[in-house]
mmCIF file of C-alpha atoms in Angstrom:
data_model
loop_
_atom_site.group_PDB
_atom_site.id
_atom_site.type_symbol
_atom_site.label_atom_id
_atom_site.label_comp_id
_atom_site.label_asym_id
_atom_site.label_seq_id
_atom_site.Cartn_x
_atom_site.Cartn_y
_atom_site.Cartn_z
ATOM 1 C CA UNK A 1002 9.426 32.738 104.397
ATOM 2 C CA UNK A 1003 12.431 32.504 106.288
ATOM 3 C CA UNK A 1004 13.263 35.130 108.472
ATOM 4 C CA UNK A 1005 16.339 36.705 110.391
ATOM 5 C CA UNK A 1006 16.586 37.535 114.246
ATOM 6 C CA UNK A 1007 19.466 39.561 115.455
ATOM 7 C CA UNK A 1008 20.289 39.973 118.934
ATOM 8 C CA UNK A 1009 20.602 42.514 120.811
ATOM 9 C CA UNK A 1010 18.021 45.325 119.645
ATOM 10 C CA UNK A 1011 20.304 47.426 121.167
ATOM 11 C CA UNK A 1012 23.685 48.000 122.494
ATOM 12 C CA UNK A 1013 25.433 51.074 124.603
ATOM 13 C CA UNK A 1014 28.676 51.092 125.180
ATOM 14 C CA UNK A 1015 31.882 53.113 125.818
ATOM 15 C CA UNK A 1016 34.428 53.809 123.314
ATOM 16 C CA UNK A 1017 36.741 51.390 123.555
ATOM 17 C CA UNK A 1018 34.763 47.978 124.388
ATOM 18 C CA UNK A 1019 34.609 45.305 122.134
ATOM 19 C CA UNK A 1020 31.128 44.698 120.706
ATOM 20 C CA UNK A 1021 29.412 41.202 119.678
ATOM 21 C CA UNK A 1022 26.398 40.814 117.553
ATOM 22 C CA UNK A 1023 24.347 37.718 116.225
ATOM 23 C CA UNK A 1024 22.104 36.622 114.121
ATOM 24 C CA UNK A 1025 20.047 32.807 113.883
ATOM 25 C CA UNK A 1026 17.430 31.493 111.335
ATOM 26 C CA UNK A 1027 15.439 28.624 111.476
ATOM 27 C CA UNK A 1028 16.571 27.385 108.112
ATOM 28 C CA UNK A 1029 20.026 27.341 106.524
ATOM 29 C CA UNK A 1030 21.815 30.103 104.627
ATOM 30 C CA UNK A 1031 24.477 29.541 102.440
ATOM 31 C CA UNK A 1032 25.847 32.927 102.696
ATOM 32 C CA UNK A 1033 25.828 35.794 105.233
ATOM 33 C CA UNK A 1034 26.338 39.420 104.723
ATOM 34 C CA UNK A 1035 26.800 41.792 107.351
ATOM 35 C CA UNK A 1036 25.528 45.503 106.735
ATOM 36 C CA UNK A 1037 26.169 48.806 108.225
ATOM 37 C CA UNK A 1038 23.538 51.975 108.018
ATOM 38 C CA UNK A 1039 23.845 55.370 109.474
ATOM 39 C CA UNK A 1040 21.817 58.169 109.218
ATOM 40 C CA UNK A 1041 20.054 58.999 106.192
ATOM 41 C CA UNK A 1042 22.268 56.962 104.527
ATOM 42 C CA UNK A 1043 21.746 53.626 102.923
ATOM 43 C CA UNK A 1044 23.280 49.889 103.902
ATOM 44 C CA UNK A 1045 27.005 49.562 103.095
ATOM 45 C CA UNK A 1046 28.268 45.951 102.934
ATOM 46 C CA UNK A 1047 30.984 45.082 105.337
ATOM 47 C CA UNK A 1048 31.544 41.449 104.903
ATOM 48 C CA UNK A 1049 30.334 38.920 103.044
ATOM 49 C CA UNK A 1050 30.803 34.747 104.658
ATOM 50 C CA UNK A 1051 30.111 31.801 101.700
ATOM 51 C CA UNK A 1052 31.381 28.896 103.439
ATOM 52 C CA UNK A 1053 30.117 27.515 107.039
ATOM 53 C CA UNK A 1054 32.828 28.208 109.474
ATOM 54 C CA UNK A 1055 34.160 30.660 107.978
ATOM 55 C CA UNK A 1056 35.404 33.889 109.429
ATOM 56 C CA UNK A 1057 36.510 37.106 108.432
ATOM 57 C CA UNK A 1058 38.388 40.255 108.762
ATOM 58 C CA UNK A 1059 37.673 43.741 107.898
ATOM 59 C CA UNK A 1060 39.968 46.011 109.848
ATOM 60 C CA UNK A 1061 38.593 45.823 113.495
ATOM 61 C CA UNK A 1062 34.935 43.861 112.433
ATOM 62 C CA UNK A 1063 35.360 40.235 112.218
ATOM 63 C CA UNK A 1064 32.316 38.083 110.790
ATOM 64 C CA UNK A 1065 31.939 34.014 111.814
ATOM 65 C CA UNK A 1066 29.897 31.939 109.317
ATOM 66 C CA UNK A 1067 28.267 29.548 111.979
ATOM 67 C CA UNK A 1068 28.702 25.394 111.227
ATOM 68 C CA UNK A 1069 25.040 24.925 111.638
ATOM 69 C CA UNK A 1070 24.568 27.264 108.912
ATOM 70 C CA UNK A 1071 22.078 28.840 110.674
ATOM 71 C CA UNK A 1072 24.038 31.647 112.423
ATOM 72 C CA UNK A 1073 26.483 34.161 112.134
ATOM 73 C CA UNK A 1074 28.411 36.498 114.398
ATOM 74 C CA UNK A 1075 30.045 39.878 113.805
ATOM 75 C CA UNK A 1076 32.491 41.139 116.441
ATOM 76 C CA UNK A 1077 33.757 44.954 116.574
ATOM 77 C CA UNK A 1078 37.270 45.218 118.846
ATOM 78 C CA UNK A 1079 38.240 48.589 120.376
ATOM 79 C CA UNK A 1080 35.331 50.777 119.097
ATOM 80 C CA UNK A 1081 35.093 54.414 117.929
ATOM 81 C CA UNK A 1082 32.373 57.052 117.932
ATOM 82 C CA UNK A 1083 32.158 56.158 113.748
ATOM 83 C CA UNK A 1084 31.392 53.006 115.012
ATOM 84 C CA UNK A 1085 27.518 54.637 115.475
ATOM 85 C CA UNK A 1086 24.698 53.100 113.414
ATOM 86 C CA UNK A 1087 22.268 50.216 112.509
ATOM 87 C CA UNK A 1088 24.161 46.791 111.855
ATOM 88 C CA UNK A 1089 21.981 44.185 109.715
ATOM 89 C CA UNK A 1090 22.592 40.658 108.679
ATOM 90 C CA UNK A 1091 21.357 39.455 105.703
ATOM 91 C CA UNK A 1092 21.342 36.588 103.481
ATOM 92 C CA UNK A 1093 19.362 35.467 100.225
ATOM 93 C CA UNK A 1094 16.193 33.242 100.443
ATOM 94 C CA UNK A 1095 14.207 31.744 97.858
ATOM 95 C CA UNK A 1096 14.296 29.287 95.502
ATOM 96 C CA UNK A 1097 17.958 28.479 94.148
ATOM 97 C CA UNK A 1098 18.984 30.667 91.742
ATOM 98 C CA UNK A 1099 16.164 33.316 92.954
ATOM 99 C CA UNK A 1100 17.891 36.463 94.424
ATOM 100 C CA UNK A 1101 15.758 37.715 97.360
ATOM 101 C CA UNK A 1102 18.318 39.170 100.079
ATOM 102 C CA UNK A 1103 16.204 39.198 103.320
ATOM 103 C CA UNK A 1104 17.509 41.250 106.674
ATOM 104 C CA UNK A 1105 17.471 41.245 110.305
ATOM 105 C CA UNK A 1106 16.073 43.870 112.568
ATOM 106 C CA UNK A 1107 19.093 45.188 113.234
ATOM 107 C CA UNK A 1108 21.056 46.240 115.716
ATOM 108 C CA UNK A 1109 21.213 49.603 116.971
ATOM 109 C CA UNK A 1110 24.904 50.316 118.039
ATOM 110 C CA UNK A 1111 25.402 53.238 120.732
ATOM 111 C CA UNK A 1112 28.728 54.473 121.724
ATOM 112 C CA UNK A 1113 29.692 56.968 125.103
ATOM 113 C CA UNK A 1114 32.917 58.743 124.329
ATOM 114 C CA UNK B 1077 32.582 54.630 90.474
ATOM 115 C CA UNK B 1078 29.729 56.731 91.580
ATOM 116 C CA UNK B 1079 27.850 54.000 93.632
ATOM 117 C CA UNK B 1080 24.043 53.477 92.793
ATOM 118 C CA UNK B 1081 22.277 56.750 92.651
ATOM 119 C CA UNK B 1082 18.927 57.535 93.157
ATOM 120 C CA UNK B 1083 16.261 60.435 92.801
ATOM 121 C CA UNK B 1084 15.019 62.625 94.520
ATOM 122 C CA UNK B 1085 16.598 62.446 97.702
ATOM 123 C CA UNK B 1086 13.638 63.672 99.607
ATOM 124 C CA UNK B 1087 10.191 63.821 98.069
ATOM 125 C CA UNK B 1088 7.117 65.146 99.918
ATOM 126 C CA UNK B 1089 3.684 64.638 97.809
ATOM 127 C CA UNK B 1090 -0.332 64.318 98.724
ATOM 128 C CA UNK B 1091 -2.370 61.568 98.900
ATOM 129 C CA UNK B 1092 -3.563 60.814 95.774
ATOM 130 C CA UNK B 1093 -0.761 62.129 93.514
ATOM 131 C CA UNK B 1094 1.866 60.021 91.255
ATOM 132 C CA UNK B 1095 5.077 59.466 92.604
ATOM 133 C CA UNK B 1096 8.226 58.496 90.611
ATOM 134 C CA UNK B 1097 11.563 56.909 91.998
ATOM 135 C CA UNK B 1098 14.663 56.850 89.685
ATOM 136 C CA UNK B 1099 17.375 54.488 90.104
ATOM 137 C CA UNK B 1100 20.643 54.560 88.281
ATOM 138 C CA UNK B 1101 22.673 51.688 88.864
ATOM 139 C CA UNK B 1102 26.288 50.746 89.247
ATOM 140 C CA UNK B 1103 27.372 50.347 85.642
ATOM 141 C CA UNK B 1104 27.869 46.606 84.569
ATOM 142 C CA UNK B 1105 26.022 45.226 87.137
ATOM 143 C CA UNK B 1106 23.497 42.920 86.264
ATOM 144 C CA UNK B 1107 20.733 42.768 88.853
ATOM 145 C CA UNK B 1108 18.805 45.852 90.289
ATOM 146 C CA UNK B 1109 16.393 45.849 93.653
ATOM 147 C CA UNK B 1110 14.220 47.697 95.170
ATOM 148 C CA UNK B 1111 13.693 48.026 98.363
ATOM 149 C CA UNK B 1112 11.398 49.902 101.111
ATOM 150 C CA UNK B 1113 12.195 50.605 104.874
ATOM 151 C CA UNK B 1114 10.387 51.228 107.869
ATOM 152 C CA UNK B 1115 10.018 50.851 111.549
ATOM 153 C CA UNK B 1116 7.319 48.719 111.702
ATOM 154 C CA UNK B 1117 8.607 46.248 108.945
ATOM 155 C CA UNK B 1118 11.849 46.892 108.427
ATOM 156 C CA UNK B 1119 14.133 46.625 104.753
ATOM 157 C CA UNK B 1120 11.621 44.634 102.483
ATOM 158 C CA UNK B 1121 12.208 43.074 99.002
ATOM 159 C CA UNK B 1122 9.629 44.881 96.325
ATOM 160 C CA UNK B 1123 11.016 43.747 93.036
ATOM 161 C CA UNK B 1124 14.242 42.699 91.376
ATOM 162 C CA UNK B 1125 15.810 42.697 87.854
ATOM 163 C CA UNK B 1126 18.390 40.708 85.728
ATOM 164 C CA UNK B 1127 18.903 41.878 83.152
ATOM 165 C CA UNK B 1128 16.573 44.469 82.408
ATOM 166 C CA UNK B 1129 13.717 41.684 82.778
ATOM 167 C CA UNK B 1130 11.570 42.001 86.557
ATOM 168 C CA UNK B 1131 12.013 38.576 88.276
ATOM 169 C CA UNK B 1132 10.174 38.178 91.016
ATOM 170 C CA UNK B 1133 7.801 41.531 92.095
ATOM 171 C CA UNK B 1134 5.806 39.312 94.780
ATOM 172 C CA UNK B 1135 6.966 41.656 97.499
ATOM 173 C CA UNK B 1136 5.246 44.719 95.672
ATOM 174 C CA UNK B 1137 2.657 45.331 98.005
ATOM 175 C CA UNK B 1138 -0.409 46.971 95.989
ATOM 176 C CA UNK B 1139 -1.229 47.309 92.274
ATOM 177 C CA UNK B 1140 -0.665 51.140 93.222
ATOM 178 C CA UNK B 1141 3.247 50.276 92.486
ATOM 179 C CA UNK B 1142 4.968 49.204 89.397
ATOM 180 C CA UNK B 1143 8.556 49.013 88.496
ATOM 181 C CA UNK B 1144 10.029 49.461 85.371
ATOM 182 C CA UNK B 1145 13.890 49.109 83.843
ATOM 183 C CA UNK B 1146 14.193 50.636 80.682
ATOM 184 C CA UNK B 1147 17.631 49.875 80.034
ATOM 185 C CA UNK B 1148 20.524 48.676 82.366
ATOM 186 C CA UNK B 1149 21.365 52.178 83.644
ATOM 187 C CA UNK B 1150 18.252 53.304 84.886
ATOM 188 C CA UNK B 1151 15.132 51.872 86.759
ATOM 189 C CA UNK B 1152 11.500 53.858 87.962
ATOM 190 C CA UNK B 1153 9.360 52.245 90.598
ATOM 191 C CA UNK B 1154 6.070 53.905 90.589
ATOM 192 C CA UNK B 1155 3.627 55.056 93.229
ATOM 193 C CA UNK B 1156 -0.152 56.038 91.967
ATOM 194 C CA UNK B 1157 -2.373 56.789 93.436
ATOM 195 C CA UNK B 1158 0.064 57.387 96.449
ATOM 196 C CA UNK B 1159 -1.281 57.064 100.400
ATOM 197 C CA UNK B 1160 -0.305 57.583 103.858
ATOM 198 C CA UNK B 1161 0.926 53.855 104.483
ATOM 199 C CA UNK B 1162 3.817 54.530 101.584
ATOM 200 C CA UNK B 1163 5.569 57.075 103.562
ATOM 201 C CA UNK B 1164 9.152 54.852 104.065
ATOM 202 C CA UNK B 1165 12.396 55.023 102.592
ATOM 203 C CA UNK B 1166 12.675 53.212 99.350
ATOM 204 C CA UNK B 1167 16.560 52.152 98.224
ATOM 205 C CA UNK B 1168 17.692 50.862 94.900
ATOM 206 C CA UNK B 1169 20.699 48.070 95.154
ATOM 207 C CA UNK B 1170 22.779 46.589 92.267
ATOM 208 C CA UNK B 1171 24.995 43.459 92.419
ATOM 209 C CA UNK B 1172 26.570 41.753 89.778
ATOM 210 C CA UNK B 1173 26.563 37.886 88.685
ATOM 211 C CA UNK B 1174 29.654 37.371 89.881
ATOM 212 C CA UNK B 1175 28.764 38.220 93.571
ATOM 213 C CA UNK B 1176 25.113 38.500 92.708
ATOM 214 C CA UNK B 1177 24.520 38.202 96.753
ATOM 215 C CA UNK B 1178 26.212 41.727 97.827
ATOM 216 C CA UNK B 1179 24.026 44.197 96.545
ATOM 217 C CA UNK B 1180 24.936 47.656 96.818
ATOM 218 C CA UNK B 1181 22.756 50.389 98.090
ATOM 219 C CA UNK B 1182 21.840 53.901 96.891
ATOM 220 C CA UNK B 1183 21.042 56.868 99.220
ATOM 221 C CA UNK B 1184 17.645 55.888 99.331
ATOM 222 C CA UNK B 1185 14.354 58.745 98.916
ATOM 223 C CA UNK B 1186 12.573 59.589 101.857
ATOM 224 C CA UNK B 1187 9.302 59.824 100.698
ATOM 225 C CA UNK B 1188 6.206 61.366 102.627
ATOM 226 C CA UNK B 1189 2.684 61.349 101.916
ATOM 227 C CA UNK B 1190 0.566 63.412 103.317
#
């Protein structure tokens, strides 16, 4: 089935820095969602990208909806310590009209005050 | 709006006993998933709903589970006999038709079988 591969694993940084993220499939998507876990807590949507090219705001986050339509990006400017937690992409797979939302790895975001 | 809640929060059982997972989903929302985490494999698709009626339940991974939806505000997913291998954390999402893609997740239960 088709799968998701985010890059990096892992990130540490100090507060502050900007952060990128990605994510790449080796078939097209025609929509991305970008997720955000913490502790004990379950996935809370950020952003959601229907069109290739696309990108979009959500305060400091901003999501790009790559033109191959097998990639998206999510950038994080100036982060905080709430910044902290698991960030997964996502998108459905399956037959059209199916509804099977598969995710990335994740990636684990780190911040040093 | 509440969010999608789910029950218990934490459940510790033995191997070999019944487990039950209750979902309560967003009200008017028309799908409802199920989904387990864990290191090794990550946030994986069990079964999904529209509807009330199960859709596609190829990711359920043993005849030990079963998922059931009642009614549009509540959903079980079923463990028996539970094992080792189950311990994860299994969420419940809802999404509507409308933007039938963002699926909203409950709190999850932490389940452990020992």
């Amino acid at each position: 089935g088709q799968q998701l591969n985010q890059s990096p694993q892992s990130m540490f940084i100090q507060e502050g820095e900007d952060v990128s993220m990605n994510c790449t499939s080796s078939s097209i998507f025609n929509t991305w969602l970008w997720y955000k876990q913490e502790p004990g807590e379950g996935p809370v949507l950020l952003i959601a990208l229907y069109k290739a090219g696309e990108l979009t705001s959500n305060g400091r986050l901003t999501a790009q909806f790559g033109i191959t339509r097998k990639d998206s990006f999510l950038n994080i400017s100036a982060s905080i310590p709430s910044d902290v937690g698991i960030y997964f992409c996502a998108g459905p797979s399956g037959l059209q009209g199916a509804q099977k939302l598969v995710f990335g790895q994740g990636t684990r975001l780190t911040i040093n005050p | 709006d509440a969010g999608v809640i789910q029950s218990p929060r934490h459940e510790v059982t033995e191997m070999g006993q019944e487990v039950t997972l209750r979902c309560k989903p967003i009200s008017g929302h028309d799908y409802l998933f199920w989904y387990r985490q864990t290191m090794m494999r990550g946030l994986e698709l069990l079964i999904y709903f529209n509807n009330n009626v199960p859709i596609d339940d190829s990711g359920m991974p043993e005849d030990r589970f079963s998922a059931k939806m009642p009614n549009a505000s509540f959903s079980t997913l079923k463990i028996q006999p539970s094992e080792p291998r189950d311990s994860a954390v299994y969420f419940c999402a809802s999404s509507f038709i409308g933007k039938r893609d963002e699926a909203f997740f409950g709190q999850g239960t932490r389940l452990t079988v020992v």
